[in-house]
Amino acid sequence: MGVKTVAVYSTADKDSLHVRFADEAVCIGAPPSKDSYLNIPRIIAAAEITNADAIHPGYGFLSENAEFSRICEEYNIKFIGASPEMINQMGDKATAKATMEAAGVPTIPGSKGLLKSVEEGLVLAEEIGYPIILKATAGGGGRGMRIVKEPAGFKKAWDDARQESAAAFGNAGLYLEKFVEEPRHIEIQIIGDSTGKACHLSERDCSIQRRHQKLVEETPSPFITDELREKMGKAAIKGAEAISYEGAGTIEFLVDKNRNFYFMEMNTRIQVEHPITEEVTDFDLIKEQIKVAAGEPISGKNYFPKLYAMECRINAEDPSNGFRPSPGKIVNLHLPGGKGVRIDSHVYAGYVIPPNYDSMIAKLIVSAQSRQEVIVRMKRALAEFVIDGIKTTIPFHLALLDDPEFVAGNFTTKFLDTFDFSSISQEKS
Ligand code: MV4
């Protein structure tokens, strides 16, 4: 697009590639996030001294922070993300659910908004039928969530969930839902413009997660039929247009074994796994985010997968040791390449992975004409990927891609609960 860039960085990231490759770079502080990447005054100051027109917040840190979005507005810097009101509305999960339900998007049977008391919860759970799940309205990522299998366990689950959400989010509010057994996590990518029009870019299957951390994502989902894709896409657009959503966003759904789908949450940011959608639709999501932020309208059509794509998250973690972080120096690096192989990364040979932040060091994204070919190409790329000096999730991915059930597309969010991680070795064949 020819747009000049300014990178901000903490002292821990002074040797990161985004710093080298940006047109300008501004150090905003010390390694602890609160002193740098979460420090709003310092980021605004960096934008002001470099005369930046806009801030792209990426997918962590302040990307869904209503206060930051508001302050950008106040300082006349375009925040390439959601408005403060939208972040607040979708960030409160009970409000988000009520909003989507009112818009006609299917939701999981449960409480109308927050539960007022344990007694109200017990009566409702009896009506809906066990198992049920209690969820923190301020939650996400599984925190402040409790599954309740029978009335006897309700009171303790209620107390524990309230306690946990009060401590983690400063908000003890809970809502209740029927518990969906062995669901798939399917999300629909959407983008809306300033006229209130939205389009969808089909789904990503994110069911392969461990402790609410996604490890592999793919599109199209092996579980989703053309008919269901059409229906879920329409529902996602209905939800996005009901709130006049502007920018890129994701509507997360749970899909049960009978292929019923239910709204779960909305993410008001670009996500880690967005490249697989780019590879199968030929739609540059970041470019379109910037265009929408500049006031341009979207084309209005929807995008369906023309290829198959999968992303393996390469983390500096030891999969045979509980995915324990493995920071340190990358002493040797070889990146695979060739047709249908994309790597998004900030690392290079000699780079020292700091212990301060997320352990994801690369995304390996493979695309091909069929899911089978994606798997073969991904195994080849993983085998050629050399990262010496640290432990990585590469051996886990190789083991997963040899699992007959995964290869057959038979998996739910429970898949990794029973996966054997013990025999995974960093030594390759
Ligand atoms: C659920 C559920 C089953 N039934 N809600 C997990 C994180 C949060 N975003 C919502 N989550 C779930 N909500 C009902 N009514 C199961 C999960 C869940 C899950 C969802 C997606 C991906 C992985 C998961 C792992 C465990 C539980």
XYZ file of C-alpha atoms and ligand atoms in Angstrom:
456
model
C 0.000 0.000 0.000
C 3.073 2.213 0.285
C 2.162 3.206 3.823
C 5.145 4.108 6.019
C 5.413 2.231 9.310
C 6.588 2.957 12.833
C 7.294 0.038 15.160
C 7.118 0.337 18.929
C 9.202 -2.038 21.012
C 10.320 -2.820 24.526
C 14.010 -3.232 25.380
C 13.416 -7.032 25.391
C 12.510 -6.794 21.680
C 15.273 -4.491 20.486
C 16.629 -7.242 18.175
C 13.244 -8.351 16.811
C 12.732 -8.146 13.041
C 9.704 -5.836 13.211
C 12.039 -3.208 14.672
C 14.565 -3.655 11.860
C 12.068 -3.638 9.027
C 9.802 -0.760 10.062
C 10.606 2.656 8.552
C 11.039 4.007 12.089
C 11.100 2.427 15.530
C 10.452 3.885 18.970
C 11.462 2.202 22.211
C 8.560 2.504 24.663
C 10.074 0.986 27.781
C 11.213 -1.966 29.831
C 10.268 -5.627 29.298
C 7.278 -5.844 31.715
C 4.195 -5.226 29.523
C 2.801 -2.616 31.898
C 5.935 -0.528 31.251
C 5.789 -0.844 27.453
C 3.186 -2.665 25.352
C 0.375 -1.963 27.820
C 1.540 1.555 28.625
C -0.977 3.779 26.822
C 0.712 7.173 27.418
C 4.014 5.898 26.003
C 2.389 4.469 22.882
C 0.419 7.672 22.266
C 3.637 9.662 22.754
C 5.411 7.446 20.176
C 2.539 8.047 17.733
C 2.630 11.808 18.316
C 6.387 12.276 17.923
C 6.376 10.296 14.663
C 3.156 11.958 13.443
C 1.395 8.609 12.943
C -2.075 8.687 11.368
C -3.181 5.323 12.709
C -2.252 2.525 15.105
C -2.573 -1.146 14.232
C -2.694 -2.964 17.600
C -2.008 -6.487 16.317
C -3.703 -9.342 18.181
C -2.482 -9.139 21.762
C -1.964 -6.481 24.385
C -4.231 -3.460 23.701
C -6.016 -4.839 20.622
C -9.310 -5.220 22.539
C -8.812 -2.477 25.111
C -11.724 -0.005 25.080
C -9.761 2.626 26.998
C -6.945 2.556 24.415
C -9.429 2.718 21.533
C -11.080 5.738 23.205
C -7.780 7.535 23.848
C -6.713 7.030 20.222
C -10.014 8.659 19.204
C -9.370 11.528 21.608
C -5.888 12.113 20.159
C -7.145 11.917 16.590
C -5.158 8.767 15.812
C -7.205 6.166 13.921
C -7.351 2.938 15.946
C -7.362 0.065 13.422
C -9.809 -1.949 15.449
C -13.181 -1.696 17.107
C -14.748 1.365 18.721
C -14.656 1.565 22.540
C -18.427 0.949 22.679
C -18.120 -2.178 20.514
C -15.218 -3.545 22.571
C -17.228 -3.045 25.772
C -20.410 -4.536 24.332
C -18.688 -7.669 22.975
C -16.210 -7.886 25.864
C -19.056 -8.452 28.293
C -20.012 -11.983 27.234
C -23.565 -11.958 28.644
C -24.284 -8.655 26.862
C -22.703 -9.967 23.652
C -24.872 -13.078 23.800
C -28.080 -11.108 24.483
C -27.237 -8.749 21.593
C -26.688 -11.637 19.170
C -29.830 -13.428 20.352
C -31.865 -10.254 19.749
C -30.334 -10.070 16.248
C -31.590 -13.595 15.494
C -28.257 -15.418 15.801
C -28.711 -18.863 17.424
C -27.469 -19.003 21.039
C -27.137 -21.812 23.574
C -30.195 -22.233 25.871
C -29.483 -20.615 29.215
C -30.008 -17.626 31.479
C -31.325 -14.348 30.127
C -28.269 -12.287 31.023
C -26.584 -12.618 34.415
C -27.776 -14.918 37.186
C -28.946 -12.983 40.255
C -28.470 -15.761 42.799
C -27.430 -19.374 43.292
C -31.139 -20.188 43.861
C -32.135 -18.725 40.492
C -29.324 -20.745 38.902
C -30.449 -23.989 40.514
C -34.044 -23.553 39.307
C -32.894 -22.723 35.757
C -30.428 -25.644 35.653
C -33.259 -28.014 36.640
C -35.398 -26.593 33.809
C -32.635 -26.820 31.169
C -31.227 -30.135 32.371
C -27.707 -31.056 33.489
C -24.887 -30.802 32.598
C -24.767 -27.004 32.550
C -21.882 -24.569 32.408
C -21.390 -21.394 34.453
C -19.431 -18.707 32.625
C -17.869 -15.437 33.762
C -19.371 -12.547 31.810
C -15.953 -10.834 31.924
C -14.200 -14.107 31.042
C -12.691 -15.643 27.980
C -10.022 -18.221 27.503
C -11.835 -20.550 29.875
C -11.207 -18.613 33.075
C -14.057 -18.277 35.539
C -15.854 -21.192 33.876
C -17.297 -24.274 35.658
C -19.122 -27.317 34.320
C -21.836 -28.612 36.679
C -22.950 -32.218 36.230
C -25.642 -32.427 38.949
C -27.489 -30.213 41.461
C -25.202 -31.333 44.321
C -22.223 -29.659 42.666
C -23.933 -26.370 41.835
C -23.239 -24.309 44.962
C -19.506 -25.026 45.020
C -19.123 -24.411 41.271
C -21.000 -21.103 41.681
C -18.791 -19.990 44.578
C -15.568 -21.045 42.823
C -16.471 -19.401 39.500
C -17.493 -16.141 41.219
C -14.324 -16.106 43.299
C -12.118 -16.814 40.271
C -13.756 -14.186 38.051
C -13.728 -11.545 40.793
C -9.986 -12.134 41.286
C -9.125 -12.335 37.577
C -11.416 -9.642 36.125
C -12.780 -7.629 39.047
C -16.242 -8.759 37.955
C -18.011 -11.754 39.542
C -20.995 -11.758 37.139
C -21.953 -15.227 35.864
C -24.343 -16.555 33.262
C -25.531 -20.101 32.684
C -25.799 -22.322 29.610
C -26.620 -25.865 28.696
C -23.254 -27.658 28.395
C -22.584 -28.775 24.825
C -20.677 -32.084 24.884
C -17.733 -32.616 22.500
C -18.326 -29.520 20.386
C -16.280 -28.132 17.564
C -14.956 -24.579 17.744
C -15.781 -22.986 14.410
C -15.305 -19.273 13.852
C -16.458 -17.075 10.988
C -14.270 -14.222 9.793
C -16.220 -11.070 9.038
C -15.374 -7.542 7.989
C -17.683 -4.532 8.155
C -17.376 -0.991 6.851
C -18.442 2.466 8.047
C -21.737 2.234 6.099
C -22.866 -0.671 8.312
C -22.426 -3.318 5.612
C -20.609 -6.561 6.485
C -19.394 -9.606 4.570
C -18.018 -12.962 5.679
C -14.945 -14.941 4.661
C -16.138 -18.395 5.728
C -14.937 -20.439 8.682
C -11.843 -21.597 10.501
C -11.892 -24.814 12.519
C -10.017 -24.113 15.764
C -10.957 -27.268 17.663
C -7.333 -28.375 18.138
C -6.609 -26.584 21.412
C -4.781 -27.392 24.627
C -5.843 -25.534 27.766
C -7.633 -22.954 25.597
C -4.482 -22.345 23.536
C -4.995 -23.019 19.853
C -2.251 -25.091 18.248
C -3.624 -25.877 14.785
C -6.325 -24.179 12.730
C -7.673 -25.084 9.320
C -10.103 -23.996 6.643
C -12.420 -25.212 5.295
C -13.441 -27.279 8.321
C -13.711 -30.997 7.497
C -16.984 -30.964 9.516
C -18.758 -28.088 7.759
C -20.926 -28.725 4.712
C -21.467 -26.141 1.975
C -25.007 -25.660 3.240
C -23.892 -25.096 6.850
C -21.135 -22.669 5.725
C -23.778 -20.617 3.944
C -26.029 -20.631 7.044
C -23.258 -19.774 9.514
C -21.931 -17.051 7.218
C -25.402 -15.497 6.970
C -25.812 -15.650 10.773
C -22.407 -14.001 11.282
C -23.297 -11.174 8.879
C -26.656 -10.726 10.610
C -24.853 -10.374 13.955
C -22.213 -7.997 12.585
C -24.739 -5.779 10.793
C -27.031 -5.677 13.848
C -24.258 -3.857 15.729
C -22.964 -1.934 12.668
C -19.617 -3.600 13.227
C -16.735 -1.772 11.539
C -13.444 -3.522 10.796
C -12.311 -7.137 10.928
C -13.872 -9.394 13.529
C -14.584 -13.018 14.282
C -17.813 -14.611 15.421
C -17.043 -17.797 17.358
C -19.542 -20.624 17.283
C -19.828 -23.973 19.020
C -21.076 -26.644 16.631
C -22.583 -29.754 18.214
C -22.453 -33.297 16.846
C -25.777 -32.776 15.014
C -24.330 -29.702 13.302
C -26.408 -27.239 15.284
C -24.410 -24.043 15.700
C -24.543 -21.501 18.499
C -22.964 -18.084 19.020
C -20.267 -18.246 21.696
C -18.223 -15.018 21.628
C -17.126 -12.278 19.270
C -13.497 -11.202 18.897
C -13.145 -7.543 17.956
C -9.620 -7.885 16.568
C -7.633 -9.611 13.839
C -6.602 -13.053 15.113
C -3.391 -15.085 15.039
C -4.934 -17.594 12.627
C -6.172 -15.055 10.022
C -3.557 -16.124 7.388
C -5.341 -19.403 6.574
C -8.376 -17.370 5.512
C -6.134 -15.144 3.384
C -4.581 -18.163 1.678
C -7.899 -19.772 0.681
C -9.828 -16.607 -0.260
C -7.024 -14.467 -1.724
C -8.252 -11.595 0.492
C -5.583 -9.533 2.284
C -7.199 -8.996 5.683
C -4.686 -6.472 7.021
C -4.870 -4.397 3.844
C -8.672 -4.431 4.035
C -8.545 -3.464 7.743
C -6.487 -0.421 6.780
C -8.829 0.456 3.890
C -11.920 0.194 6.092
C -10.186 2.319 8.759
C -9.552 4.934 6.054
C -13.300 5.026 5.350
C -13.407 2.898 2.187
C -16.418 0.625 1.656
C -16.099 -3.164 1.394
C -16.933 -4.915 -1.879
C -20.100 -6.424 -0.415
C -19.600 -10.010 -1.622
C -18.785 -12.974 0.579
C -15.678 -15.129 0.219
C -15.650 -18.924 0.081
C -12.589 -21.177 0.226
C -11.010 -21.942 -3.160
C -8.215 -23.995 -1.523
C -7.470 -25.817 1.724
C -5.151 -24.315 4.332
C -3.794 -25.196 7.755
C -1.707 -23.310 10.276
C 0.659 -24.928 12.778
C 1.703 -22.607 15.572
C 5.433 -22.992 16.191
C 5.980 -22.139 19.856
C 9.209 -22.115 21.866
C 7.778 -24.793 24.158
C 8.548 -28.402 25.024
C 5.495 -30.521 24.072
C 6.794 -33.592 25.915
C 7.132 -31.544 29.092
C 3.707 -29.969 29.493
C 4.489 -27.356 26.825
C 6.892 -25.669 29.221
C 8.297 -22.431 27.711
C 11.746 -22.859 26.145
C 13.193 -19.377 25.536
C 16.842 -18.864 24.519
C 19.076 -18.483 21.504
C 18.206 -19.876 18.078
C 21.662 -21.071 17.063
C 20.648 -22.361 13.633
C 17.539 -21.729 11.565
C 16.264 -23.064 8.280
C 12.809 -22.104 7.034
C 10.973 -24.406 4.613
C 9.623 -22.884 1.435
C 8.114 -23.752 -1.906
C 4.619 -23.534 -3.324
C 1.849 -23.275 -0.765
C 4.205 -22.682 2.170
C 3.964 -19.387 4.082
C 5.834 -18.472 7.246
C 4.960 -15.421 9.329
C 7.720 -14.852 11.886
C 9.956 -12.325 13.561
C 12.913 -14.659 14.268
C 16.246 -15.400 12.558
C 19.437 -17.396 13.221
C 21.182 -15.889 16.234
C 17.961 -14.391 17.652
C 17.459 -14.755 21.389
C 13.825 -15.439 22.323
C 13.150 -13.364 25.420
C 11.310 -15.049 28.307
C 8.924 -12.111 28.768
C 6.132 -12.634 26.251
C 4.054 -15.206 24.389
C 6.066 -18.199 23.204
C 4.788 -18.248 19.614
C 7.804 -17.684 17.347
C 6.398 -18.568 13.918
C 3.244 -19.497 12.093
C 3.629 -22.170 9.442
C 0.753 -21.863 6.995
C 0.333 -24.401 4.222
C -2.223 -24.362 1.416
C -3.063 -26.858 -1.327
C -5.870 -28.207 -3.521
C -7.107 -30.769 -0.985
C -6.922 -31.396 2.771
C -4.912 -34.532 2.117
C -2.360 -32.564 0.110
C -2.213 -29.888 2.824
C -1.321 -32.563 5.367
C 1.423 -34.094 3.196
C 2.853 -30.656 2.368
C 2.694 -29.587 6.038
C 4.586 -32.736 7.113
C 7.256 -32.008 4.506
C 7.543 -28.374 5.642
C 7.721 -29.360 9.323
C 10.423 -31.930 8.555
C 12.488 -29.291 6.705
C 12.018 -26.707 9.468
C 15.264 -26.486 11.476
C 15.268 -24.517 14.725
C 18.323 -25.437 16.816
C 18.997 -24.282 20.362
C 15.482 -24.365 21.789
C 12.593 -26.811 22.064
C 9.599 -26.219 19.807
C 6.122 -27.555 19.069
C 7.281 -28.926 15.682
C 7.495 -32.551 16.968
C 3.954 -32.257 18.365
C 2.660 -31.157 14.959
C 4.417 -34.084 13.257
C 2.792 -36.496 15.736
C -0.646 -34.906 15.268
C -0.392 -35.163 11.476
C 0.263 -38.914 11.885
C -2.861 -39.422 14.011
C -5.424 -41.380 11.939
C -8.400 -39.643 13.581
C -6.965 -36.190 12.926
C -6.109 -37.157 9.356
C -9.705 -38.377 8.918
C -11.029 -35.051 10.208
C -12.585 -36.681 13.267
C -11.863 -34.287 16.104
C -13.582 -32.008 18.609
C -12.331 -29.544 21.237
C -11.735 -32.621 23.459
C -9.238 -34.157 21.014
C -6.019 -33.139 22.777
C -7.400 -34.160 26.220
C -6.613 -37.776 25.313
C -3.634 -37.217 23.004
C -0.399 -39.007 23.987
C 2.260 -36.311 24.307
C 4.721 -38.518 26.218
C 6.408 -40.149 23.234
C 7.021 -36.894 21.366
C 10.730 -36.315 20.891
C 12.650 -33.291 19.610
C 14.886 -35.686 17.657
C 13.640 -36.071 14.117
C 13.770 -39.144 11.949
C -18.856 -24.001 26.220
C -18.568 -25.383 26.078
C -19.623 -26.265 26.096
N -20.879 -25.823 26.293
N -20.143 -23.618 26.383
C -14.304 -22.486 26.391
C -13.737 -21.099 26.356
C -14.879 -20.182 26.236
N -14.645 -19.306 25.133
C -16.089 -21.043 26.021
N -15.680 -22.407 26.120
C -16.588 -23.429 26.071
N -17.896 -23.080 26.200
C -21.103 -24.509 26.423
N -22.376 -24.110 26.619
C -17.230 -25.752 25.905
C -16.236 -24.786 25.921
C -14.887 -25.279 25.738
C -14.175 -25.021 24.583
C -14.686 -24.235 23.539
C -13.960 -23.989 22.419
C -12.699 -24.526 22.290
C -12.154 -25.292 23.288
C -12.862 -25.540 24.444
C -12.306 -26.322 25.448
C -13.035 -26.572 26.583
C -14.306 -26.034 26.739
